[in-house]
mmCIF file with all atom_site columns, C-alpha atoms in Angstrom:
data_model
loop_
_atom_site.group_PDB
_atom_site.id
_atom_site.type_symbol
_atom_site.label_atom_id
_atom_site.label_alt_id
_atom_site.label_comp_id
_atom_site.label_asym_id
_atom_site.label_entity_id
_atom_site.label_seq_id
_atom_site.pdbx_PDB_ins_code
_atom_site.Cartn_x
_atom_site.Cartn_y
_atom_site.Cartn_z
_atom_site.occupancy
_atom_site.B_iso_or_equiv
_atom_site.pdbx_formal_charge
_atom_site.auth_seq_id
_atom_site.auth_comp_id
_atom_site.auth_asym_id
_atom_site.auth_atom_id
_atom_site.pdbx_PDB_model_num
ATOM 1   C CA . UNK C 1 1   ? -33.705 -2.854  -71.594 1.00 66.00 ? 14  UNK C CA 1
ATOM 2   C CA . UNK C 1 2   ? -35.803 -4.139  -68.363 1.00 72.00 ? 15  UNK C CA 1
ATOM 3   C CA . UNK C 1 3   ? -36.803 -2.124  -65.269 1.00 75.00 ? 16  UNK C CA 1
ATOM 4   C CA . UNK C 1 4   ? -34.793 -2.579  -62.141 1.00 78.00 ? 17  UNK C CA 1
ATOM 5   C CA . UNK C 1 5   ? -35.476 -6.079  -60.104 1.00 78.00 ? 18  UNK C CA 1
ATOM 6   C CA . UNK C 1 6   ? -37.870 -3.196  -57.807 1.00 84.00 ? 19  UNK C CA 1
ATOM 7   C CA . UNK C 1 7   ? -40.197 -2.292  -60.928 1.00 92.00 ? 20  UNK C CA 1
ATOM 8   C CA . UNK C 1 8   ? -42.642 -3.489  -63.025 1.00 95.00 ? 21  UNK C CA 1
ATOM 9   C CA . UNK C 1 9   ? -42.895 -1.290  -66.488 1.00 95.00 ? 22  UNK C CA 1
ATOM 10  C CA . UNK C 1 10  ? -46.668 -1.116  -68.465 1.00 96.00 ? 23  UNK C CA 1
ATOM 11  C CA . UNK C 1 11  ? -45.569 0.217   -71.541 1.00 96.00 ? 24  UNK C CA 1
ATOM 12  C CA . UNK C 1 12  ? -48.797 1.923   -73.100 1.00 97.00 ? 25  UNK C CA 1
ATOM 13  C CA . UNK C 1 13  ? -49.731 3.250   -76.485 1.00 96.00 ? 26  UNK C CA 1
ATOM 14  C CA . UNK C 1 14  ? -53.128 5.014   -78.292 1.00 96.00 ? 27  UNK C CA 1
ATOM 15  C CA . UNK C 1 15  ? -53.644 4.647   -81.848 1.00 95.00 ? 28  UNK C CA 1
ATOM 16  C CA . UNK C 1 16  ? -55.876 7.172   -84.125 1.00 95.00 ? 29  UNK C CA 1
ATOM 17  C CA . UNK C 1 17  ? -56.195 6.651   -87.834 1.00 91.00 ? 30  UNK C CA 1
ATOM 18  C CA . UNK C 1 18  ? -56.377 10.257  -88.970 1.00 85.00 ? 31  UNK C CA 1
ATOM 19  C CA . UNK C 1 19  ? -57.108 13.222  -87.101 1.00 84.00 ? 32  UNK C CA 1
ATOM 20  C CA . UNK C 1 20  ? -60.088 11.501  -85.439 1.00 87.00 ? 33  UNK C CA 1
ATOM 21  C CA . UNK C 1 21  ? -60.713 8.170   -86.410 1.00 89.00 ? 34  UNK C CA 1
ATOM 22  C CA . UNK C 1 22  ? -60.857 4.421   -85.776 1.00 95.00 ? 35  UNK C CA 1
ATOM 23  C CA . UNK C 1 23  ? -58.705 4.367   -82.417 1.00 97.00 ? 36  UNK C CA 1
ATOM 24  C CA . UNK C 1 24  ? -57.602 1.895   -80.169 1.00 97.00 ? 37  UNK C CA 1
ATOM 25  C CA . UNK C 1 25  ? -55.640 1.378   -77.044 1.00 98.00 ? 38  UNK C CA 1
ATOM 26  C CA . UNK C 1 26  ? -52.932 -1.338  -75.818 1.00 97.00 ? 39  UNK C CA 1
ATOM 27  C CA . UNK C 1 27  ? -50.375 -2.159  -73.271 1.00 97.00 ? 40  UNK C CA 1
ATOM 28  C CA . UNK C 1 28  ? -47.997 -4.654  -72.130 1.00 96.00 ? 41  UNK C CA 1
ATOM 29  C CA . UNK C 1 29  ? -46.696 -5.090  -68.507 1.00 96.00 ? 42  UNK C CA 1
ATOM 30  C CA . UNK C 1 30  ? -42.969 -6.625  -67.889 1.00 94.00 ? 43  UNK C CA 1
ATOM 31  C CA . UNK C 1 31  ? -41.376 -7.410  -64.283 1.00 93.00 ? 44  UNK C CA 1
ATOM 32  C CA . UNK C 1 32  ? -37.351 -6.927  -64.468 1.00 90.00 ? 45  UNK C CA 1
ATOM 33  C CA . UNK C 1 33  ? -36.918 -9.682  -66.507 1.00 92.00 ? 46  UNK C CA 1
ATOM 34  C CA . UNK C 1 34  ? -38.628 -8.796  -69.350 1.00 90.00 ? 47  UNK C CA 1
ATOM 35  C CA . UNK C 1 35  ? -41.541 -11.691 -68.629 1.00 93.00 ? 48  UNK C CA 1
ATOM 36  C CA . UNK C 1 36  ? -45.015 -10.492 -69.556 1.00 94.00 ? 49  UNK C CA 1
ATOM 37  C CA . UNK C 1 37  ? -47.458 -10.155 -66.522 1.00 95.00 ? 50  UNK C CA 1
ATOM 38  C CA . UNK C 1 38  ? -50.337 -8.428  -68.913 1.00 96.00 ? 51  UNK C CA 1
ATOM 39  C CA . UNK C 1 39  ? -51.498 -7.316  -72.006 1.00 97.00 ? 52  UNK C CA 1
ATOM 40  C CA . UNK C 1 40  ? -54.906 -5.362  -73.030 1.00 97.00 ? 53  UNK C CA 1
ATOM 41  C CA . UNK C 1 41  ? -56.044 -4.390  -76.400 1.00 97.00 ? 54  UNK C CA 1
ATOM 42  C CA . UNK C 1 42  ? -59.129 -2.611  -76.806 1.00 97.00 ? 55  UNK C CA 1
ATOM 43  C CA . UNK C 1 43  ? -61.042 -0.503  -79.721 1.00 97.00 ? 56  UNK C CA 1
ATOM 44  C CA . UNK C 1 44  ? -62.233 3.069   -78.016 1.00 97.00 ? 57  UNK C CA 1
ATOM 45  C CA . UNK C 1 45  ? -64.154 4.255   -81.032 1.00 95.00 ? 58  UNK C CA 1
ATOM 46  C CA . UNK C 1 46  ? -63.222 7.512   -82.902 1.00 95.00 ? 59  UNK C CA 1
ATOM 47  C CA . UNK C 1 47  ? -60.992 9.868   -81.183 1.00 95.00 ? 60  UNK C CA 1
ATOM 48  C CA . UNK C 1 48  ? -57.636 12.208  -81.522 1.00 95.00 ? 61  UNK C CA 1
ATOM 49  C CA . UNK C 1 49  ? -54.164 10.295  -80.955 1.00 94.00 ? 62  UNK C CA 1
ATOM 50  C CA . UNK C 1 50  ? -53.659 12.246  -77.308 1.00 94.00 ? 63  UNK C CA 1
ATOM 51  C CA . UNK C 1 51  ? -57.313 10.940  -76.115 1.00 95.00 ? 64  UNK C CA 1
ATOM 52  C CA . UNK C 1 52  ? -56.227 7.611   -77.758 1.00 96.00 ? 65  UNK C CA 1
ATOM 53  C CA . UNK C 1 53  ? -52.954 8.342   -75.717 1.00 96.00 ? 66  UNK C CA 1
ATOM 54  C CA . UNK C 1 54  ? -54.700 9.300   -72.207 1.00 96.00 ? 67  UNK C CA 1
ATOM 55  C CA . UNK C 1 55  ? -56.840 6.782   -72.742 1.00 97.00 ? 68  UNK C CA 1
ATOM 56  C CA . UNK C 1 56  ? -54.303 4.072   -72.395 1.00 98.00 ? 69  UNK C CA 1
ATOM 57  C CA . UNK C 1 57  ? -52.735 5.538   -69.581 1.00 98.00 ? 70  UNK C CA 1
ATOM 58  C CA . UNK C 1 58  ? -55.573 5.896   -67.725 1.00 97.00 ? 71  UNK C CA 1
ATOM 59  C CA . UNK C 1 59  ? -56.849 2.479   -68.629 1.00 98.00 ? 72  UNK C CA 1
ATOM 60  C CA . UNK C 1 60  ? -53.077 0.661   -67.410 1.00 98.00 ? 73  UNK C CA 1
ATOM 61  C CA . UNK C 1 61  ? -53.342 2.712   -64.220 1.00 97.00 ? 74  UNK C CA 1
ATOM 62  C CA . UNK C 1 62  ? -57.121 1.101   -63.547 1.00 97.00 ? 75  UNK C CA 1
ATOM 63  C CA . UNK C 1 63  ? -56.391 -2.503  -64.579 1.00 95.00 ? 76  UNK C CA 1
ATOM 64  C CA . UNK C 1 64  ? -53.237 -2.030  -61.955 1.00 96.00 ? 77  UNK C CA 1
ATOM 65  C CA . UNK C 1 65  ? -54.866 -0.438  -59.160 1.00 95.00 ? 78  UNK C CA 1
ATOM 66  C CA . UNK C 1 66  ? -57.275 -2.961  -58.780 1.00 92.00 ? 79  UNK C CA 1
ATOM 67  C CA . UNK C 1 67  ? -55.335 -6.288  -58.916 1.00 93.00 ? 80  UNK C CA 1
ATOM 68  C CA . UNK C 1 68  ? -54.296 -7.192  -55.408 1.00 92.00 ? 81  UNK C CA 1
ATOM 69  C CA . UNK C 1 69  ? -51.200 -9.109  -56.927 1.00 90.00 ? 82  UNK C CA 1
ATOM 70  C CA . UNK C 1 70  ? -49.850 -5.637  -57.677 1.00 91.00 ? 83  UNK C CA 1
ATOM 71  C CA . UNK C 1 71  ? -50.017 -4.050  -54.325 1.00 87.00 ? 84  UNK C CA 1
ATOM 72  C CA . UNK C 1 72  ? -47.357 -1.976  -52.927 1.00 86.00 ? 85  UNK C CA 1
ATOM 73  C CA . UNK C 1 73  ? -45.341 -3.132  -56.550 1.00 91.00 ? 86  UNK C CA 1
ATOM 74  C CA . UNK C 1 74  ? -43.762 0.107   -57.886 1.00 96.00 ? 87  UNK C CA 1
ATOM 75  C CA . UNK C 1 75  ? -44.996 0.255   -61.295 1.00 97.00 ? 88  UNK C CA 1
ATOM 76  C CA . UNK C 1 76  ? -43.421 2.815   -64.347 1.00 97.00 ? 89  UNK C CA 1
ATOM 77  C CA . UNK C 1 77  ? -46.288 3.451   -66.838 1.00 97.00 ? 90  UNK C CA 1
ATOM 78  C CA . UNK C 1 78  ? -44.366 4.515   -69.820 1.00 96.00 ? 91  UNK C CA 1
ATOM 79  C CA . UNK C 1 79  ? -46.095 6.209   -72.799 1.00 96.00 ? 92  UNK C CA 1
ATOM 80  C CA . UNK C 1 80  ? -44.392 7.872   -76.285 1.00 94.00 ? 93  UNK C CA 1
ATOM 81  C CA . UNK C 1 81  ? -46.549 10.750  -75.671 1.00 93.00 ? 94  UNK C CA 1
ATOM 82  C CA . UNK C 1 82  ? -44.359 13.525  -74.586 1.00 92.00 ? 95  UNK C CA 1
ATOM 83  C CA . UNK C 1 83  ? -47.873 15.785  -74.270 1.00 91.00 ? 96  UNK C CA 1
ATOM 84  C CA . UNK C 1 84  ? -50.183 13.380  -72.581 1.00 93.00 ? 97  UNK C CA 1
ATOM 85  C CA . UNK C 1 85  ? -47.114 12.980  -69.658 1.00 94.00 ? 98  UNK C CA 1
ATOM 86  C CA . UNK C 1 86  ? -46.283 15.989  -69.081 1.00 91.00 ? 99  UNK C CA 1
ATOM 87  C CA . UNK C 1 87  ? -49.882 16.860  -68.552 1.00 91.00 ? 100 UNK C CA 1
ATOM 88  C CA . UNK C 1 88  ? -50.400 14.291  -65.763 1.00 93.00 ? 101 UNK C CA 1
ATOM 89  C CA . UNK C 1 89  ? -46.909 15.485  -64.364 1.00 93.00 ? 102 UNK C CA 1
ATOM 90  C CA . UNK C 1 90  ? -47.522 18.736  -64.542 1.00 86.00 ? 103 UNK C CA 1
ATOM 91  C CA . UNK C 1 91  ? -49.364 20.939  -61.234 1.00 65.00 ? 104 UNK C CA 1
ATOM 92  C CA . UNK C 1 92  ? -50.823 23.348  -63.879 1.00 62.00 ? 105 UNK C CA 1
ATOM 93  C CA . UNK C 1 93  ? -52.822 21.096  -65.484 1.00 60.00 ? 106 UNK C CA 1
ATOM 94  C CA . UNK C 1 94  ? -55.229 23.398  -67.863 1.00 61.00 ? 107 UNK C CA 1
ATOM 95  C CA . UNK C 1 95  ? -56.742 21.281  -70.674 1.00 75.00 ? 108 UNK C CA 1
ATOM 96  C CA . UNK C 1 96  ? -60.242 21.379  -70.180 1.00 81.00 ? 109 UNK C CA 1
ATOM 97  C CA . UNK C 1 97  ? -61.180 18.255  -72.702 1.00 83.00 ? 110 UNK C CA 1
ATOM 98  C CA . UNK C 1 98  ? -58.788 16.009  -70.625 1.00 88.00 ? 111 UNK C CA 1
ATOM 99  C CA . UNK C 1 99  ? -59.266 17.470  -67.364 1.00 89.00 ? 112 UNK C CA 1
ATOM 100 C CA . UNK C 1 100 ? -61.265 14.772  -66.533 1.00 91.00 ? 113 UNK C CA 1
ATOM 101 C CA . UNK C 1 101 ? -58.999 11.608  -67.515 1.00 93.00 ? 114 UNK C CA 1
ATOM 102 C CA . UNK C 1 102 ? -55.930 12.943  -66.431 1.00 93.00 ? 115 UNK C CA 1
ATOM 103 C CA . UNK C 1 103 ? -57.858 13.404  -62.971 1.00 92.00 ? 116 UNK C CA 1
ATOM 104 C CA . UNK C 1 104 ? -58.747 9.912   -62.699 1.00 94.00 ? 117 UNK C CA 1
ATOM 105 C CA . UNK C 1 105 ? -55.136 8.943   -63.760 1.00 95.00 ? 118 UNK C CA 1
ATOM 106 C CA . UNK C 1 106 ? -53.457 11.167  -60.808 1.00 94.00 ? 119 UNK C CA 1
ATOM 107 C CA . UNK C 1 107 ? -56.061 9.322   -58.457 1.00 94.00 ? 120 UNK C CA 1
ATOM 108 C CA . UNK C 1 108 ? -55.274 6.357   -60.058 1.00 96.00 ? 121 UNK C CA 1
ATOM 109 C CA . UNK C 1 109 ? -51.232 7.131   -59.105 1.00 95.00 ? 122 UNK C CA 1
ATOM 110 C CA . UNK C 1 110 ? -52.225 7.835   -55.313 1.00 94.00 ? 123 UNK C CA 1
ATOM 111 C CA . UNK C 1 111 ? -54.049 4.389   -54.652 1.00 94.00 ? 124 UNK C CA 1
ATOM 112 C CA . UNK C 1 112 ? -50.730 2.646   -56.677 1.00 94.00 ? 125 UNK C CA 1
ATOM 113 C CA . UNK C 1 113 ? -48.676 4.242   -54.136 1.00 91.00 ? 126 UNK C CA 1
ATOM 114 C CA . UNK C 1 114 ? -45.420 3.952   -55.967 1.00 93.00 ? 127 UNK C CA 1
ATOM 115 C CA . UNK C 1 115 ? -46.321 4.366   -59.707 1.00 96.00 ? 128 UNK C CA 1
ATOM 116 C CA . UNK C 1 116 ? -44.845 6.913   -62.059 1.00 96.00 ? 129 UNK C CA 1
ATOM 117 C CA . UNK C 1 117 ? -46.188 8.102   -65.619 1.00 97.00 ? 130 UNK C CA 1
ATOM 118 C CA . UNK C 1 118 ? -42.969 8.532   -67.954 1.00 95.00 ? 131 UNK C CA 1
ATOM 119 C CA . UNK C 1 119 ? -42.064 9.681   -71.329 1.00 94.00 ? 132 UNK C CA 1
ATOM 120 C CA . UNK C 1 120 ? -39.914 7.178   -73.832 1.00 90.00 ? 133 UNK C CA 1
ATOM 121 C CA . UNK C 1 121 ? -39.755 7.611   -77.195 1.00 84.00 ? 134 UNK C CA 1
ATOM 122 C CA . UNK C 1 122 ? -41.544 5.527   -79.746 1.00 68.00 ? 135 UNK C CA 1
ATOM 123 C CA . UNK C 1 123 ? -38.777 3.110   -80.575 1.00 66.00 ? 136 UNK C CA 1
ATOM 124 C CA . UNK C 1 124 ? -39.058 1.693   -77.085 1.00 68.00 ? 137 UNK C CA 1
ATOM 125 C CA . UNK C 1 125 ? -42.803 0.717   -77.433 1.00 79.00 ? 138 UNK C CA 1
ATOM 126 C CA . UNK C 1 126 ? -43.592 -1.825  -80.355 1.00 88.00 ? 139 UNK C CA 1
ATOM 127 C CA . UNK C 1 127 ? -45.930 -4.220  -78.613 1.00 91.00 ? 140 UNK C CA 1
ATOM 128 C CA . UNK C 1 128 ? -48.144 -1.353  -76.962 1.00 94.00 ? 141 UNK C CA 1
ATOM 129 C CA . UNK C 1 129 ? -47.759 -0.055  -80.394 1.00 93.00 ? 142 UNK C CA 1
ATOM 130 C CA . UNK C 1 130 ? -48.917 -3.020  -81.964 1.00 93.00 ? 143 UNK C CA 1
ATOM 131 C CA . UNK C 1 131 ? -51.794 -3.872  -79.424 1.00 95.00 ? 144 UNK C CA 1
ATOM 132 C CA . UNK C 1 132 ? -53.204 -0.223  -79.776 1.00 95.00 ? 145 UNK C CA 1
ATOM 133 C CA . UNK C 1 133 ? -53.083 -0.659  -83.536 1.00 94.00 ? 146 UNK C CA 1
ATOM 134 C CA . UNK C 1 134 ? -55.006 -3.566  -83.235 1.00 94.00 ? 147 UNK C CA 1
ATOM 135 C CA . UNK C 1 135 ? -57.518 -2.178  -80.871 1.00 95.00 ? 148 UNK C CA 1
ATOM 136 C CA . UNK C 1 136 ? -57.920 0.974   -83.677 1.00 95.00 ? 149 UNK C CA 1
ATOM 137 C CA . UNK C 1 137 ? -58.512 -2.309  -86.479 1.00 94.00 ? 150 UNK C CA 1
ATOM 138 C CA . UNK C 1 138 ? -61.243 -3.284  -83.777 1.00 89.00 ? 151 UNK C CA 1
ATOM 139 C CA . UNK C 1 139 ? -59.671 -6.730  -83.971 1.00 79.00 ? 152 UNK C CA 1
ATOM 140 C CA . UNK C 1 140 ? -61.462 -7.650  -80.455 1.00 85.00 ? 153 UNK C CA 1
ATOM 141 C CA . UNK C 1 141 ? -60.709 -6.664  -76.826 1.00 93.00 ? 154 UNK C CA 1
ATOM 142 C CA . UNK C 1 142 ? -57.944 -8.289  -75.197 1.00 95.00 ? 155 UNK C CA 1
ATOM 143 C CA . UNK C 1 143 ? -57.182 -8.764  -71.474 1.00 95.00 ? 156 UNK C CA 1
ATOM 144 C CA . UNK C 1 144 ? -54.596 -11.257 -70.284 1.00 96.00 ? 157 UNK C CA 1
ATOM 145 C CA . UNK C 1 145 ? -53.001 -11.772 -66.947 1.00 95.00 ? 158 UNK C CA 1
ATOM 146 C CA . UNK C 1 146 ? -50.343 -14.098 -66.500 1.00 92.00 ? 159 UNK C CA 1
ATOM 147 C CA . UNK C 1 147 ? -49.060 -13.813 -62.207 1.00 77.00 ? 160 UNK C CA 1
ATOM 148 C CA . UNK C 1 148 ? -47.590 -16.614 -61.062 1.00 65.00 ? 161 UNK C CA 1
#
């Protein structure tokens, strides 16, 4: 299912193998009709899955803020972490290990303008999925734009 023809959806995903291990990060940005504007892949070295998970937020909301082709574009940053979004939704924010991320992720938000972080289950997100796994195999960084 696509975003409406007003928003652009970076579907985002953190891998860790094991408690803390190997992880990796990944995304995959896709305009209302499904085309592919981005995707990143990147190893992050060993972490927990929710710092894998903030991680990737925070790393979408960066690579977004900063391209002028995105500017004033209303962007839905969807992750299958139910925990990491409801921290950076949440006023009460109180974990101290991720204080500083999800700060950098809300100030992210305000220079995006019209950007959103949202929960969707798993199901919905096999090629962040699959780029974060390959970030945790440390198969090689991976940036790719494709506006036009």
């Amino acid at each position: 299912m696509h975003p409406p023809p007003e928003v652009m959806e970076f579907n985002v995903d953190g891998e860790a193998r094991g408690s803390t291990g190997q992880s990796g990060i990944g995304g995959v940005l896709r305009d209302h009709t499904g085309r592919v504007l981005c995707i990143f892949s990147k190893f992050i070295g060993n972490t927990d899955a929710i710092t894998a998970e903030m991680q990737a937020i925070a790393t979408s909301c960066d690579i977004s803020a900063f391209k002028p082709e995105l500017e004033g574009k209303r962007i839905v940053f969807v992750s299958d972490s139910q925990t990491a979004v409801s921290w950076i939704n949440s006023s009460g924010f109180s974990n101290v290990e991720h204080s500083k991320t999800n700060y950098n992720i809300l100030c992210l938000l305000c220079k995006l303008g019209q950007a959103s972080v949202e929960f969707n289950p798993k199901d919905t997100n096999f090629s962040a999925d699959r780029l974060a796994k390959q970030g945790a195999e440390g198969g090689g960084d991976v940036m790719r734009w494709s506006l036009s």
